[in-house]
Tab-separated table of C-alpha atoms in Angstrom:
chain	number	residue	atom	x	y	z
A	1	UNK	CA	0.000	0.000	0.000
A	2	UNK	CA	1.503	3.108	-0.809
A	3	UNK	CA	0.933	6.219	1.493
A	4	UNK	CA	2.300	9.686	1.675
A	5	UNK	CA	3.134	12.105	4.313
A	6	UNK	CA	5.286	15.103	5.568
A	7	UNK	CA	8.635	13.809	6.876
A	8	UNK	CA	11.779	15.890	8.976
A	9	UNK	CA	15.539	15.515	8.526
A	10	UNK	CA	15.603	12.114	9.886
A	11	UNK	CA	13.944	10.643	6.359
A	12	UNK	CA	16.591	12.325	4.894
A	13	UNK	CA	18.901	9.514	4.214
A	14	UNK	CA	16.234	7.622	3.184
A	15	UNK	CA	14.942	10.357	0.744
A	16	UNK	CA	18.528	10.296	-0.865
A	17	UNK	CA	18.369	7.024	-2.029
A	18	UNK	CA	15.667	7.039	-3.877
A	19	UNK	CA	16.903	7.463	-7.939
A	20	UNK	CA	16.538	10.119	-9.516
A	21	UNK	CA	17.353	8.697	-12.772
A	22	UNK	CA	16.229	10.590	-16.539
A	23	UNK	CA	16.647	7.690	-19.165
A	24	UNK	CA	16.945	10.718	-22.464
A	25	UNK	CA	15.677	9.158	-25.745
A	26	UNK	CA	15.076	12.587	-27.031
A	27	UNK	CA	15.876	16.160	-26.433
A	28	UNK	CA	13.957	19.217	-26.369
A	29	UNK	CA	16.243	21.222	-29.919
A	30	UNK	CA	15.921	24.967	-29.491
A	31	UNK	CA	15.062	26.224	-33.237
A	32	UNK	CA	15.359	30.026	-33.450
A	33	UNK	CA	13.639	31.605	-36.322
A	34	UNK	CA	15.333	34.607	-37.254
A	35	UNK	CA	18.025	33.982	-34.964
A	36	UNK	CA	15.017	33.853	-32.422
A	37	UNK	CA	13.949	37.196	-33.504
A	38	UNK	CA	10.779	35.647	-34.780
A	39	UNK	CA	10.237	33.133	-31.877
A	40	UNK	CA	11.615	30.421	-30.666
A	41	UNK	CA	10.364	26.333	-31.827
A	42	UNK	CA	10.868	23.808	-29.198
A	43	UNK	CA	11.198	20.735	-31.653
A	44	UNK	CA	11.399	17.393	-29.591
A	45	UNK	CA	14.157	15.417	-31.434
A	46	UNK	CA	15.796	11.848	-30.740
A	47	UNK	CA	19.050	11.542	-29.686
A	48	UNK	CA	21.459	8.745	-28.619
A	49	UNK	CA	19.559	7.105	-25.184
A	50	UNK	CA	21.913	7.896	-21.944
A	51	UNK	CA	20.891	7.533	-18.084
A	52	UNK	CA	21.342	11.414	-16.892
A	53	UNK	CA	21.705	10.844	-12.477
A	54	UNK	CA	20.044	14.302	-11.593
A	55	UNK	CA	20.633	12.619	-7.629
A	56	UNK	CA	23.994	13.670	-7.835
A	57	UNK	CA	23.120	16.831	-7.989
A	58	UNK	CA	20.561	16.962	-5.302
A	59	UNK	CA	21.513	15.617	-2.121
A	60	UNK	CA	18.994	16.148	0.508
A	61	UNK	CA	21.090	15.658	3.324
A	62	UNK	CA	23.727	18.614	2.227
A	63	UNK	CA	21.260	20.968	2.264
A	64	UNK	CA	21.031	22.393	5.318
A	65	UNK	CA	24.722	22.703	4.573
A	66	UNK	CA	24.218	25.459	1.796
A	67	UNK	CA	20.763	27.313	3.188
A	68	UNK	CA	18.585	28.168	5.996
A	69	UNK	CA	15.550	25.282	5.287
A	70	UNK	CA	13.381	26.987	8.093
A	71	UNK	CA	10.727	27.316	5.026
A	72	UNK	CA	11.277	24.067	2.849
A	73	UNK	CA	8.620	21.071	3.035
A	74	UNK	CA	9.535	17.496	2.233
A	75	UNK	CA	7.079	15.075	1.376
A	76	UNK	CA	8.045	11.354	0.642
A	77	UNK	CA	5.804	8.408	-0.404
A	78	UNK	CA	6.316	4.906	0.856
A	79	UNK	CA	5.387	1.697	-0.657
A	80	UNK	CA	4.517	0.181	3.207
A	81	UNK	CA	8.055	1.455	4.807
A	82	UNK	CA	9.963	1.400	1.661
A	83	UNK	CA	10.447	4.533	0.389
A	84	UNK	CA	9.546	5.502	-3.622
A	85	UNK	CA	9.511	8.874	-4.327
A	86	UNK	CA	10.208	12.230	-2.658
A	87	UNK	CA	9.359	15.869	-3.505
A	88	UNK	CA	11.054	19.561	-1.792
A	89	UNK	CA	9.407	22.799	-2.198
A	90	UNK	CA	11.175	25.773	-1.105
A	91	UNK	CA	9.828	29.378	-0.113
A	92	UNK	CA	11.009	32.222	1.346
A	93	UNK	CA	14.932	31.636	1.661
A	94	UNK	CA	17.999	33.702	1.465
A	95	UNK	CA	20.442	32.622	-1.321
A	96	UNK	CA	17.879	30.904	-3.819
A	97	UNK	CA	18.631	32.316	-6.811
A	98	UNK	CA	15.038	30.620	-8.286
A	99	UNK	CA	13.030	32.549	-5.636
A	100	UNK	CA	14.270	36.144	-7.567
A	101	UNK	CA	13.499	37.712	-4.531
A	102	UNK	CA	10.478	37.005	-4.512
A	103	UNK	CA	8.348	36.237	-1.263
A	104	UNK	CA	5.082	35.343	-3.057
A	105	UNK	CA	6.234	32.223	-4.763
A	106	UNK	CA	7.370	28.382	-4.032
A	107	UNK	CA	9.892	26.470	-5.683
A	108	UNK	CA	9.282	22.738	-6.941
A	109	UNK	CA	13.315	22.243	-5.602
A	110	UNK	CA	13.271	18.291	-6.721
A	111	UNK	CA	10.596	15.680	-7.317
A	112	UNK	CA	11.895	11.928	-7.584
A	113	UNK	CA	9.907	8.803	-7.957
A	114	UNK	CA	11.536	5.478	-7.563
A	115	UNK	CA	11.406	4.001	-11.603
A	116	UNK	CA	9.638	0.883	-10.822
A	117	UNK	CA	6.404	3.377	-9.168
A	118	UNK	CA	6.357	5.642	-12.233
A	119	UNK	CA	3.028	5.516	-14.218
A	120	UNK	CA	1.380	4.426	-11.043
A	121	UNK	CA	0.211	8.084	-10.183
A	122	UNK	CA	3.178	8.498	-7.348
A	123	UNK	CA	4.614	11.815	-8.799
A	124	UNK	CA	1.350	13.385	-9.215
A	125	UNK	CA	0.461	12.725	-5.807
A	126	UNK	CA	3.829	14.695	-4.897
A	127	UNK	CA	3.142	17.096	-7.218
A	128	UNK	CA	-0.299	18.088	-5.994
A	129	UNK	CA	1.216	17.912	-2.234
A	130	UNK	CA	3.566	20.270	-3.229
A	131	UNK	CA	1.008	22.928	-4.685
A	132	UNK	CA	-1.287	22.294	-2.050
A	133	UNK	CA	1.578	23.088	0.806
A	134	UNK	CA	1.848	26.185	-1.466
A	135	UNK	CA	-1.356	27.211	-1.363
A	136	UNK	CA	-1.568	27.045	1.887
A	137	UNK	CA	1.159	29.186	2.778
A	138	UNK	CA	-1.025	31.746	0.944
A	139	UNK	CA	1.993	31.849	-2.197
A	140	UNK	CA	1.081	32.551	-6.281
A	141	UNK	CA	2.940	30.520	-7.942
A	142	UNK	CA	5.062	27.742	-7.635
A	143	UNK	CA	8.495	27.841	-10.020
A	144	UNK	CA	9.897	24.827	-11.338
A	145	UNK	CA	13.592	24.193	-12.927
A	146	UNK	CA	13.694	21.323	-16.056
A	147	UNK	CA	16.427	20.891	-18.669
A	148	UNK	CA	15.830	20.159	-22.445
A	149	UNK	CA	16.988	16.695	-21.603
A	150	UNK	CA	13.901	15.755	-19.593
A	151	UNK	CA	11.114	15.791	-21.823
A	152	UNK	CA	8.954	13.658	-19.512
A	153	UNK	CA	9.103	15.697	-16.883
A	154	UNK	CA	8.603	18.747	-19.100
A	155	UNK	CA	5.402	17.066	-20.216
A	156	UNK	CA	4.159	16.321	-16.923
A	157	UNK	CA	4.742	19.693	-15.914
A	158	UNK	CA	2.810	21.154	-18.892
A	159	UNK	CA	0.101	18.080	-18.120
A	160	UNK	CA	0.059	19.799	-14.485
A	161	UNK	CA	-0.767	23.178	-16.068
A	162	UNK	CA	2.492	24.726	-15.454
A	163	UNK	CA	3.450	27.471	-18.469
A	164	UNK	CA	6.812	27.602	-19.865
A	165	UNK	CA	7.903	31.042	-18.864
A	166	UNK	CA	12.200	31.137	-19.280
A	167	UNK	CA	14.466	29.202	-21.753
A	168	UNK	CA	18.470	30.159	-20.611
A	169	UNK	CA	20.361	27.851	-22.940
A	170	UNK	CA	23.353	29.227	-21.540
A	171	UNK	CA	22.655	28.906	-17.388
A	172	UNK	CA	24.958	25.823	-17.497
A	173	UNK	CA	27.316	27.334	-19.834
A	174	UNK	CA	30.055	27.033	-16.874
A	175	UNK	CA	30.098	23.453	-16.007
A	176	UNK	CA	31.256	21.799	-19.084
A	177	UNK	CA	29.487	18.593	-18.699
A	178	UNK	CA	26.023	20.467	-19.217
A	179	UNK	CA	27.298	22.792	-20.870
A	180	UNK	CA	24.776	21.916	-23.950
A	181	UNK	CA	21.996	21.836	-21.751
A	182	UNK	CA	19.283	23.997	-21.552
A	183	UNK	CA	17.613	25.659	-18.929
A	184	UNK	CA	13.432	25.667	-18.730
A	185	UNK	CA	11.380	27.484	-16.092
A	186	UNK	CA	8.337	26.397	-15.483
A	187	UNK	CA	5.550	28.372	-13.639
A	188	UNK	CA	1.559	27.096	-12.295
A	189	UNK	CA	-0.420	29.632	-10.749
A	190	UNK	CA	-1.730	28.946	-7.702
């Protein structure tokens, strides 16, 4: 049975190893008409299949580490005790660059669901925890970071209703493994 609730630092080690794998079969190509003058295409396009490990990048445990997590959430779901997915929303924090300053808006910081549980509704569960902790902290919107990489989760953002609002192809420009990445910012009104 698989059940969901609010958890504290001491799921944290737990949270961590659940994968946060992206199996890329295609990319989201960047086709400026005009030299993006006259818009910009987002073209999906395959490409050779790689695993991308986003979970090296997000390590719930360091986190505390970096920022002040006063006004972060975590929500995990568990499949009985074992857990299968995990989801952080930040607000109001000093040194979050994705906030902009802002003290009206949440970010989605990272959602992860265990690959055996996906399709089975577990991330949308998270998801909608997420927006509702949002909501009730009285915030507008709720900001989300994707790459070009991660198509599925760009489509379940858009299947959420979140709006493609930013495309930064060069916000990874200095780390030269993502370096061809590109950066999309989502946004759902609350």
């Amino acid at each position: 049975m698989i059940t969901y609730r609010e958890i504290d630092s001491s799921y944290f080690d737990e949270y961590d190893k659940i994968p946060m794998l992206v199996n890329v079969k295609s990319i989201l190509k960047l086709e400026k008409i005009e030299n993006g003058f006259g818009g910009i295409l987002l073209k999906e396009t395959p490409t050779e299949e790689y695993i991308k490990d986003l979970g090296e990048y997000e390590e719930v445990t360091k986190y505390a580490e970096e920022f002040d997590i006063t006004n972060w959430v975590f929500f995990m779901a568990f499949d009985n005790e074992f857990p299968i997915g995990a989801v952080t929303v930040v607000s109001e924090t000093k040194n979050v660059h994705l906030l902009d300053g802002r003290d009206d808006i949440s970010v989605l910081w990272d959602i992860r669901v265990d690959d055996r549980y996906k399709q089975q509704g577990v991330g949308t569960k998270l998801f909608t925890m997420a927006v509702e902790w949002s909501k009730s902290k009285g915030l507008k919107q709720m900001k989300i970071e994707c790459q070009n990489n991660n198509v599925q989760a760009c489509k379940f953002y858009h299947k959420q209703g979140a709006v493609l609002g930013k495309i930064d192809e060069y916000a990874y420009y200095e780390d030269i493994e993502d370096r061809d990445e590109v950066q999309l910012i989502w946004y759902l009104d609350l």
